[in-house]
PDB file of C-alpha atoms and ligand atoms in Angstrom:
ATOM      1  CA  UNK A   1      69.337 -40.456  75.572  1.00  0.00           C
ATOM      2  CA  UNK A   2      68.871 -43.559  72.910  1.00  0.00           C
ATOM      3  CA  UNK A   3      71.493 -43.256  70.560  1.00  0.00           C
ATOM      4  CA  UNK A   4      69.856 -42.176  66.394  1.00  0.00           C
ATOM      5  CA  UNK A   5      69.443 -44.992  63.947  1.00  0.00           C
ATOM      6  CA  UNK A   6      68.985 -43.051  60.359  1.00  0.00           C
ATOM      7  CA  UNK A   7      68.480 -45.124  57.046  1.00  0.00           C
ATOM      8  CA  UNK A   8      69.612 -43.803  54.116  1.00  0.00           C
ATOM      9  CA  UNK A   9      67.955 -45.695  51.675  1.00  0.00           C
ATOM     10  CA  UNK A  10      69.211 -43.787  48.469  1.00  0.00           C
ATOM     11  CA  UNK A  11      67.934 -44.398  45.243  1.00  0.00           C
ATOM     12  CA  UNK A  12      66.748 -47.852  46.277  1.00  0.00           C
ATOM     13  CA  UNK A  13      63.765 -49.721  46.651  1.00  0.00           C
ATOM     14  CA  UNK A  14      59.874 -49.835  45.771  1.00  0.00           C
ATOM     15  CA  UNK A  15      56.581 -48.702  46.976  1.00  0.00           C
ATOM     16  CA  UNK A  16      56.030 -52.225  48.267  1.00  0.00           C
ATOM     17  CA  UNK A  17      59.450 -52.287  50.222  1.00  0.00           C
ATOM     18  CA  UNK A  18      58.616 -49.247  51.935  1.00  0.00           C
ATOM     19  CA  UNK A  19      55.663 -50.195  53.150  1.00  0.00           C
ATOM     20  CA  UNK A  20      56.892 -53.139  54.515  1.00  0.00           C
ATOM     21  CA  UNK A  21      60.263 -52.529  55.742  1.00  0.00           C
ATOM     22  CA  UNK A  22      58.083 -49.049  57.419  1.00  0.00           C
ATOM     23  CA  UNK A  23      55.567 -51.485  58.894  1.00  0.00           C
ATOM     24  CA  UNK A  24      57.872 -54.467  60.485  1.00  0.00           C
ATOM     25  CA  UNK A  25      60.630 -52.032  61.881  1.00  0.00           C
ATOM     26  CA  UNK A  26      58.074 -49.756  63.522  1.00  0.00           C
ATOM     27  CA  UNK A  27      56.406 -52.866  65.199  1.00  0.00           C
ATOM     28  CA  UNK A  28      60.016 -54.274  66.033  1.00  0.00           C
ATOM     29  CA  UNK A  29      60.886 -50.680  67.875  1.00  0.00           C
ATOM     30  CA  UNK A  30      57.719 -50.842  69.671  1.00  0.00           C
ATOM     31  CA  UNK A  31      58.475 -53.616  71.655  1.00  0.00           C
ATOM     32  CA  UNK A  32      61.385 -52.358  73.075  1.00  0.00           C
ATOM     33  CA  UNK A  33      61.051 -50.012  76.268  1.00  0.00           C
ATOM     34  CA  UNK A  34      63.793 -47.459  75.330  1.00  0.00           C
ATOM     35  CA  UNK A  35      63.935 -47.672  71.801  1.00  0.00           C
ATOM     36  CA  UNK A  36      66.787 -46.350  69.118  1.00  0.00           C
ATOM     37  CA  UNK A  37      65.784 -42.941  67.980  1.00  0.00           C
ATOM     38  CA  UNK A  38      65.037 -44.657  64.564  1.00  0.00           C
ATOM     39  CA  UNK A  39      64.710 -42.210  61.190  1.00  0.00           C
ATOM     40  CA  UNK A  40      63.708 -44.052  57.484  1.00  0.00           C
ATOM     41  CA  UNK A  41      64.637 -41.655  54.961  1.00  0.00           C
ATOM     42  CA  UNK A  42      63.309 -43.279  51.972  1.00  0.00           C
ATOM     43  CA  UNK A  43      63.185 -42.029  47.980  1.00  0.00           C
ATOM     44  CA  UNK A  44      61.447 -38.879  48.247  1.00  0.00           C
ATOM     45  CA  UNK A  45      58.454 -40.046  46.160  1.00  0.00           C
ATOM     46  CA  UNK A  46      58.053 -43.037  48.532  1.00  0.00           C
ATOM     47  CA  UNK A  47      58.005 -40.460  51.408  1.00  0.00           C
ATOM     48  CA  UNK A  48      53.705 -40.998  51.325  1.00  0.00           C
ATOM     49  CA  UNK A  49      54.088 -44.433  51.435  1.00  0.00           C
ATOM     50  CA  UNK A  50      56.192 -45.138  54.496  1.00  0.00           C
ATOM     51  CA  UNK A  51      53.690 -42.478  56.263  1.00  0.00           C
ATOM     52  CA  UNK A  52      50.443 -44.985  55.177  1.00  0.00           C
ATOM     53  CA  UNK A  53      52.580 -48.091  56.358  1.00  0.00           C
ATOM     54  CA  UNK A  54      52.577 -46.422  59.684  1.00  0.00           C
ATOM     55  CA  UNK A  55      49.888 -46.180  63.006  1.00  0.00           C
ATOM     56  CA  UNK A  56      49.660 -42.667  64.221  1.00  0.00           C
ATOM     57  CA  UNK A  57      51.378 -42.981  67.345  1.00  0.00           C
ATOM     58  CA  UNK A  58      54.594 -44.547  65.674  1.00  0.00           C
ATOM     59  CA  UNK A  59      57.938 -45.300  66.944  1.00  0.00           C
ATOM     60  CA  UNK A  60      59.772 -44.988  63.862  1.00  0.00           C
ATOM     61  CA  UNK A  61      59.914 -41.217  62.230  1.00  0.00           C
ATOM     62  CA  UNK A  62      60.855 -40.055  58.979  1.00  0.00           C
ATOM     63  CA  UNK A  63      62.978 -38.088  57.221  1.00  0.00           C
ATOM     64  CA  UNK A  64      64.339 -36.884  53.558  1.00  0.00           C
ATOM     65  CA  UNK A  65      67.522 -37.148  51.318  1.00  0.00           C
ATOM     66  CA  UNK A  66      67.364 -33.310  50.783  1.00  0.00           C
ATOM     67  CA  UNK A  67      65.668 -30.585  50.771  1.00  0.00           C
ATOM     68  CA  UNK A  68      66.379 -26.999  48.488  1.00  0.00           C
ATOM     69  CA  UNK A  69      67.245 -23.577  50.191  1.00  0.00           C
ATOM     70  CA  UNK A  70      64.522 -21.726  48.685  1.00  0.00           C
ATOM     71  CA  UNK A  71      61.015 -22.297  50.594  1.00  0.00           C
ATOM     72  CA  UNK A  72      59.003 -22.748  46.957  1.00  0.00           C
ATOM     73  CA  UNK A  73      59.333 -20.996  43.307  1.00  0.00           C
ATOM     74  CA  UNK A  74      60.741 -22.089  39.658  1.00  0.00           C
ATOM     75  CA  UNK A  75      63.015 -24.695  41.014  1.00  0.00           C
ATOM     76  CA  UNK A  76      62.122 -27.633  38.464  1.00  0.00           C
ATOM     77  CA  UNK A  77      62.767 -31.128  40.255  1.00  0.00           C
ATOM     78  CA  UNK A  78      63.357 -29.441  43.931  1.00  0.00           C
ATOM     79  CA  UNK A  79      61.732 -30.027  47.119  1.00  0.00           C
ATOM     80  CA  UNK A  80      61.126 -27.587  49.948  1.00  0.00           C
ATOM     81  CA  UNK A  81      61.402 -27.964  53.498  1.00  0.00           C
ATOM     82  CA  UNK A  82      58.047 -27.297  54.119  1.00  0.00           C
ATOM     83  CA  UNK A  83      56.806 -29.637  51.876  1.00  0.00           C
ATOM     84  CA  UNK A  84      58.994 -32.372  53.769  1.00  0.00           C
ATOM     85  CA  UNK A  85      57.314 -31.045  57.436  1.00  0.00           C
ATOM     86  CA  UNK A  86      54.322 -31.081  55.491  1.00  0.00           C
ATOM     87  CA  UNK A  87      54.081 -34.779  54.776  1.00  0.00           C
ATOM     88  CA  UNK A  88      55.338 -35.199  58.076  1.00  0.00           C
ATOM     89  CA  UNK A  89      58.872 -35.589  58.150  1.00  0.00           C
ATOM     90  CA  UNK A  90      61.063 -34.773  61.242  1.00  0.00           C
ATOM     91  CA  UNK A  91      64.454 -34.697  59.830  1.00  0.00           C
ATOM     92  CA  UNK A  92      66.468 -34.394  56.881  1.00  0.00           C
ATOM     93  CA  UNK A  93      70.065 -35.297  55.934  1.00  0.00           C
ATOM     94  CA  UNK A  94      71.372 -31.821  54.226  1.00  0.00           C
ATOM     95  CA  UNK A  95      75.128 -32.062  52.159  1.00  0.00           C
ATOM     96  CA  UNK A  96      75.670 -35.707  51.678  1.00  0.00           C
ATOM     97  CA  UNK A  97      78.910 -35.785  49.966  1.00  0.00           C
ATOM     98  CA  UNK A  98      77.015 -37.776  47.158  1.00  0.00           C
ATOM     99  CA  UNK A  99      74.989 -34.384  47.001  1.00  0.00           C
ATOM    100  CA  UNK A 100      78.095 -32.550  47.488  1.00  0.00           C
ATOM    101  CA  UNK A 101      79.845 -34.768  44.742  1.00  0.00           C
ATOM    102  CA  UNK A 102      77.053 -32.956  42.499  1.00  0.00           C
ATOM    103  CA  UNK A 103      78.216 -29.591  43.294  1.00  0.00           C
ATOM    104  CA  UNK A 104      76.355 -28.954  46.380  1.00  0.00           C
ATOM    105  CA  UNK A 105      78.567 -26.361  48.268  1.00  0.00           C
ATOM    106  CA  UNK A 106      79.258 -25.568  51.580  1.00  0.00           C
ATOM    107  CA  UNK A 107      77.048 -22.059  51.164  1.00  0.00           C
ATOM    108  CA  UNK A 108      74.298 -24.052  49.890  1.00  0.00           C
ATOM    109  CA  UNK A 109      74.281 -26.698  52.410  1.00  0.00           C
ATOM    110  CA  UNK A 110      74.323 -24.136  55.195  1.00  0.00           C
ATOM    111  CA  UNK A 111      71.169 -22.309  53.356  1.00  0.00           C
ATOM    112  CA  UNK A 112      69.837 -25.716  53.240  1.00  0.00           C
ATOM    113  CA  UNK A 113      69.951 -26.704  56.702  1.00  0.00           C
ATOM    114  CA  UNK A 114      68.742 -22.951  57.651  1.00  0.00           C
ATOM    115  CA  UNK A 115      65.740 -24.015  55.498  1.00  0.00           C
ATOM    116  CA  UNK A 116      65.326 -26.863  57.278  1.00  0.00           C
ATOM    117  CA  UNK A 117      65.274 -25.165  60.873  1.00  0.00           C
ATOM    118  CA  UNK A 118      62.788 -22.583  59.635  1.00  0.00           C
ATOM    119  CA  UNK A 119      60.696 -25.517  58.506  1.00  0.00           C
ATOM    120  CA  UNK A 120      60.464 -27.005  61.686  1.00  0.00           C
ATOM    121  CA  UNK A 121      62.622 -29.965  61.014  1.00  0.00           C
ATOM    122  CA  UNK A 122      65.424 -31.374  62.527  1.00  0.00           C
ATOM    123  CA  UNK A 123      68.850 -31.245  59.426  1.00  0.00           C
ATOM    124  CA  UNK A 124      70.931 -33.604  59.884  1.00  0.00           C
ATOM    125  CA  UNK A 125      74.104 -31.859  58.201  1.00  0.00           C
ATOM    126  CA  UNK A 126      76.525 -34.302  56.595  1.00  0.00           C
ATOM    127  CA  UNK A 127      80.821 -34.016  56.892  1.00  0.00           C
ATOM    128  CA  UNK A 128      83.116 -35.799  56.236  1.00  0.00           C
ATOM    129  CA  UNK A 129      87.222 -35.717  54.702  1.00  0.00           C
ATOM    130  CA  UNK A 130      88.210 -37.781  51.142  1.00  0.00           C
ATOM    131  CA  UNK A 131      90.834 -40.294  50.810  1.00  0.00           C
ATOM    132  CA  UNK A 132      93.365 -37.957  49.735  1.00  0.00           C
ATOM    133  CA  UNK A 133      92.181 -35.543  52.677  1.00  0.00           C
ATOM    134  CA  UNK A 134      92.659 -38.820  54.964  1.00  0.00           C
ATOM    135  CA  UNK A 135      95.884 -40.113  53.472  1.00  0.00           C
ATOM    136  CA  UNK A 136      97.403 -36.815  53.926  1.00  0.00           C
ATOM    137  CA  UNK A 137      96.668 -36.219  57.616  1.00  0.00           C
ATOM    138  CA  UNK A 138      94.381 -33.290  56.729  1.00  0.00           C
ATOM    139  CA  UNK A 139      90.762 -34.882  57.831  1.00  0.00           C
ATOM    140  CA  UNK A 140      90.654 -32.033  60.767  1.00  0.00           C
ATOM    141  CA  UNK A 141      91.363 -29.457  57.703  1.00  0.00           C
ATOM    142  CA  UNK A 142      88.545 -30.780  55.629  1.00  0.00           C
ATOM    143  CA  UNK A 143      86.189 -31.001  58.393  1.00  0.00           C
ATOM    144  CA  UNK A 144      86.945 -27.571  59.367  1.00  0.00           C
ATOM    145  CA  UNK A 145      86.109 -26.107  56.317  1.00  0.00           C
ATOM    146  CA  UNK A 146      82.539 -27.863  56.304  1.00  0.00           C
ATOM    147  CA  UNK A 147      81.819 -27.252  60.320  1.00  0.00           C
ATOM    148  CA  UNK A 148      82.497 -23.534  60.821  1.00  0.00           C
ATOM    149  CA  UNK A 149      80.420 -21.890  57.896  1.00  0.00           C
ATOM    150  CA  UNK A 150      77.271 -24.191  60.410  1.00  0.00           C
ATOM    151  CA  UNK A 151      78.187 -21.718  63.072  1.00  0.00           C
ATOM    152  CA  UNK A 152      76.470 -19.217  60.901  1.00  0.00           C
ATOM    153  CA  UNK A 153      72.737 -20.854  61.668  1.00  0.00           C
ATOM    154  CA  UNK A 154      70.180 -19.421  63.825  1.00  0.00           C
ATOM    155  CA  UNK A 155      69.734 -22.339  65.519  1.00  0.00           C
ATOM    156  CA  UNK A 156      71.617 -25.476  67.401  1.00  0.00           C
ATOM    157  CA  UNK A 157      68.533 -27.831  66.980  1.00  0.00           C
ATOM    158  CA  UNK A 158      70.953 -29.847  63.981  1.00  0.00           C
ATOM    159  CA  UNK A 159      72.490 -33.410  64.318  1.00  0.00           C
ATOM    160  CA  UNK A 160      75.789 -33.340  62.771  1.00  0.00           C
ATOM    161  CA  UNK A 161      76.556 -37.156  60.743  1.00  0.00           C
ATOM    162  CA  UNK A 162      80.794 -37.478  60.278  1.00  0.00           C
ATOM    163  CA  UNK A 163      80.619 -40.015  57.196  1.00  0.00           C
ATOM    164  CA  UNK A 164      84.460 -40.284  55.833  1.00  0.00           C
ATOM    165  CA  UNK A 165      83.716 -40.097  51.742  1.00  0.00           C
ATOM    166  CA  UNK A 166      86.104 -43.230  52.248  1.00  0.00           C
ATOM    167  CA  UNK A 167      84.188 -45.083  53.991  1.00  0.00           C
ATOM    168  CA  UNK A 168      81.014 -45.225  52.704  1.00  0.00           C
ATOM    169  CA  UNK A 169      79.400 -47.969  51.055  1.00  0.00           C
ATOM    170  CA  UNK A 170      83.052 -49.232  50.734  1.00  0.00           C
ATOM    171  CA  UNK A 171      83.244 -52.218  53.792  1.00  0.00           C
ATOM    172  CA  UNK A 172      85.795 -49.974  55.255  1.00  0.00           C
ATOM    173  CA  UNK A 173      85.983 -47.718  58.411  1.00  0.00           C
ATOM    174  CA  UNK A 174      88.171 -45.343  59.992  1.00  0.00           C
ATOM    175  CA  UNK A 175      89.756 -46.810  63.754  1.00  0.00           C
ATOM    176  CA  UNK A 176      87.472 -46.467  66.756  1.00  0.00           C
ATOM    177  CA  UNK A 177      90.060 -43.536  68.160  1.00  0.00           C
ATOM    178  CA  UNK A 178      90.114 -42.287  64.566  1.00  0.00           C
ATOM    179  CA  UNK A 179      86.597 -41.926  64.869  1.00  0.00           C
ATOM    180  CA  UNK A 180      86.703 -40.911  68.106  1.00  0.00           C
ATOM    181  CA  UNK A 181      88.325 -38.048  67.552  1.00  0.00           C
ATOM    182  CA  UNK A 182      86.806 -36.984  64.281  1.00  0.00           C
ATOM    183  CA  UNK A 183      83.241 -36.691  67.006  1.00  0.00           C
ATOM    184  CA  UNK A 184      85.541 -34.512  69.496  1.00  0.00           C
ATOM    185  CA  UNK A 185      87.210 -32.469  66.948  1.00  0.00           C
ATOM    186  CA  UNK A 186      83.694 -31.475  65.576  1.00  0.00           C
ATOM    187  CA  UNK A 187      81.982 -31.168  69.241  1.00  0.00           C
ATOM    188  CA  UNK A 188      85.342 -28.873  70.232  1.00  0.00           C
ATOM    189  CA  UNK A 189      84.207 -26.512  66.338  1.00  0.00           C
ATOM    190  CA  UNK A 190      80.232 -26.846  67.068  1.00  0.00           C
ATOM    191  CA  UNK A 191      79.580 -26.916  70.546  1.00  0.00           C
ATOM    192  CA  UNK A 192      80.135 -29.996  73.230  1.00  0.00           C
ATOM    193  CA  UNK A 193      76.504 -30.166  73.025  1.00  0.00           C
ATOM    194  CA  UNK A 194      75.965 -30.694  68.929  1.00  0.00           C
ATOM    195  CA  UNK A 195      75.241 -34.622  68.715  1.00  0.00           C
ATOM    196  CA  UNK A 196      77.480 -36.171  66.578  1.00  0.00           C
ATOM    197  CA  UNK A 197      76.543 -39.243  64.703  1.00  0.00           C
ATOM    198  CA  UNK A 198      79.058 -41.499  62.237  1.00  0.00           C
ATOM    199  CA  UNK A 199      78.106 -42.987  58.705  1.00  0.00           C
ATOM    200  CA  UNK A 200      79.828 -44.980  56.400  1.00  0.00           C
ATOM    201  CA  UNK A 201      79.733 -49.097  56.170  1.00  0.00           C
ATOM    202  CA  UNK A 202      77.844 -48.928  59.239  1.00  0.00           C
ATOM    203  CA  UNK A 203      76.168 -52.637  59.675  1.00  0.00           C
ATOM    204  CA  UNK A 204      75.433 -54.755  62.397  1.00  0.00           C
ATOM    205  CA  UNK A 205      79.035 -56.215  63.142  1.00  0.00           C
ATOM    206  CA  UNK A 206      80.085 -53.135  63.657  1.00  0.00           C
ATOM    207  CA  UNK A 207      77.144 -50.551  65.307  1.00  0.00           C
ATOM    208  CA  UNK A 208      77.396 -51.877  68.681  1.00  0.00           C
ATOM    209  CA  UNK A 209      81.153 -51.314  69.406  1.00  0.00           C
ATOM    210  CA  UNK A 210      81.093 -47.650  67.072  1.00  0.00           C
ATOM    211  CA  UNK A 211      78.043 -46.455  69.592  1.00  0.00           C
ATOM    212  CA  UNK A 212      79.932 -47.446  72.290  1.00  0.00           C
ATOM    213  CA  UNK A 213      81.911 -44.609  72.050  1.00  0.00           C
ATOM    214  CA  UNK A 214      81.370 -41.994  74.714  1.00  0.00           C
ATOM    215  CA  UNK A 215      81.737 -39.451  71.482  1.00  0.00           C
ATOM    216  CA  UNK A 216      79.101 -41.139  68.932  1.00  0.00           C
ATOM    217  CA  UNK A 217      75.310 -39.996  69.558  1.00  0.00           C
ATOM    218  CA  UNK A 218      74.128 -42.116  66.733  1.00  0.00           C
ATOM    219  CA  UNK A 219      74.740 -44.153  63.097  1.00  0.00           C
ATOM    220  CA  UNK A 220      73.556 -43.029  59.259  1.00  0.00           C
ATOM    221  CA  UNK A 221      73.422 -46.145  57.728  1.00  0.00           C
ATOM    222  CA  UNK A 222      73.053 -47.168  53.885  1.00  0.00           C
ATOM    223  CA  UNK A 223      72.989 -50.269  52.769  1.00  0.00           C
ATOM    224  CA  UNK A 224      73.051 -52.013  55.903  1.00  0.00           C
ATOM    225  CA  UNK A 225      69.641 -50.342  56.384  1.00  0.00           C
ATOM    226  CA  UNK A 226      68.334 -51.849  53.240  1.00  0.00           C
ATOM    227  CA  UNK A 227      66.791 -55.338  54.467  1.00  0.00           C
ATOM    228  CA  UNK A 228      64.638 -55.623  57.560  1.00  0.00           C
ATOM    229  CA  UNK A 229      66.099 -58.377  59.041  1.00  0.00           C
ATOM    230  CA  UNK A 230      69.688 -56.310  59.092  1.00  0.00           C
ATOM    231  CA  UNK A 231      68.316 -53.577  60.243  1.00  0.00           C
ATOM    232  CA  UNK A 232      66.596 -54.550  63.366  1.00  0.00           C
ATOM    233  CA  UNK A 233      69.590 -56.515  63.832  1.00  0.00           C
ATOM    234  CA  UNK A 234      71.273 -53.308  64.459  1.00  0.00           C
ATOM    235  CA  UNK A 235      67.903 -51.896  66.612  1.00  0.00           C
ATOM    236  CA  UNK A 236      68.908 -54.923  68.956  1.00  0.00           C
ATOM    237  CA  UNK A 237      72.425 -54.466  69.080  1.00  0.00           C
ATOM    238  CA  UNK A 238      72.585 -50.714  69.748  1.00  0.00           C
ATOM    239  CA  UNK A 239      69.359 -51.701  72.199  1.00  0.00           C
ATOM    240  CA  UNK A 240      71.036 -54.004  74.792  1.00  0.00           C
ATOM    241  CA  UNK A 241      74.576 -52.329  74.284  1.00  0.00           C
ATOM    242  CA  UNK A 242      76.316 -51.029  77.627  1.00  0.00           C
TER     243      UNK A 242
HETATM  244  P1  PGA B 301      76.842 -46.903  53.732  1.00  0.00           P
HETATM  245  O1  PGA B 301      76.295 -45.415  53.402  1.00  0.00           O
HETATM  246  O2  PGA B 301      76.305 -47.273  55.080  1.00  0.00           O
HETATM  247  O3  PGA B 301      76.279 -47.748  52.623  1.00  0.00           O
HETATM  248  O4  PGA B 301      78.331 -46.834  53.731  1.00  0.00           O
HETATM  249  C1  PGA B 301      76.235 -44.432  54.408  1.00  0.00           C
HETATM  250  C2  PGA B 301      75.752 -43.122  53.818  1.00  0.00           C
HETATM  251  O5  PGA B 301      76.123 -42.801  52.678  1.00  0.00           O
HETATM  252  O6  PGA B 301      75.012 -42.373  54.474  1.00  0.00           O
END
């Protein structure tokens, strides 16, 4: 299967880098015969936008930054899933510890990814251990604590995204056997099945030799993701990899 490609855009960007960035990677992916399984997530108000940019048959699908637990009602600011599904989005990332850093917790991340599933959409359900957690030799502690509430969900249909708190945005990542084992640790909690993709100071130095791993289905990438030219730098790397 092609390996995932998800940008994580953040809080960055404009209506008129959506629409471009949506329009050049898209026409980038479709000259390729076995494209990455590519996913913008983009500021939730420039979710429209990237749709317009666009044809209807495209390559490149989209996704949120979050979604609430609750399907609608007085929830000032929120979004629901089905509003996401309804503006066409296929996936959504659900506890990223910047979300989590907000007070996100693990209940409400697995009642957000639940939401998701019932929506239609694919969550893609962030973990990942702090420095402290890592310095200690407790990352397999951490990650416990966020994988086995997901058991709870009535459905596998989730991509699971291992982004060490450490690592991201931070030009620092964990060792490729660190990471490696991070992937089987949460495959061994989740189900050998559950792909597994890695985040944090992804870019495209890096993307081809961390998808090389037997254990890595895929990258969530940040800032790398930002700029067109980086990205389909890493579309071309993970592409003609192996
Ligand atoms: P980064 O962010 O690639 O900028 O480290 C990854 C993420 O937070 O998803």
């Amino acid at each position: 299967m092609p390996p995932y490609l998800i940008a994580n855009w953040k809080m960055h960007g404009d209506r008129a880098r959506v629409s471009a960035w949506a329009y050049a990677v898209n026409a980038a992916l479709a000259q390729l015969p076995s494209p990455p399984r590519t996913v913008l997530c983009p500021p939730q108000p420039y979710l429209a936008t990237a749709r317009a940019a666009l044809p209807h048959n495209a390559q490149l699908m989209l996704g949120a930054q979050q979604c609430h637990h609750e399907k609608s009602g007085a929830f000032t600011g929120e979004v629901g899933a089905g509003m996401l599904a309804d503006l066409g989005c296929r996936y959504v990332l659900v506890g990223h510890s910047e979300r989590r850093a907000q007070g996100m917790s693990d209940a409400q991340v697995v009642a957000s990814a639940e939401a998701a599933l019932q929506a239609g959409l694919v969550p893609v359900i962030c973990v990942g251990e702090s420095r402290a957690a890592y310095e200690a030799g407790q990352t397999t502690q951490m990650l416990d604590a966020q994988l086995v509430p997901l058991r709870a969900l009535s459905s596998t249909q989730y991509l699971v995204a291992y982004e060490p708190i450490w690592a991201i945005g931070s030009s620092k990542t964990p060792q490729m056997q660190e990471i490696a084992a991070a992937h089987r640790h949460s495959k061994s909690v989740l189900g050998s099945a559950t792909p597994v993709l890695y985040g944090g100071s992804v870019n495209a130095g890096n993307v081809g030799e961390i998808l090389g791993l037997a254990e890595v289905a895929g990258a969530l990438i940040g800032g790398a993701s930002l700029e067109i030219q980086s990205m389909c730098a890493m579309i071309a790397a993970v592409t003609t990899r192996g």
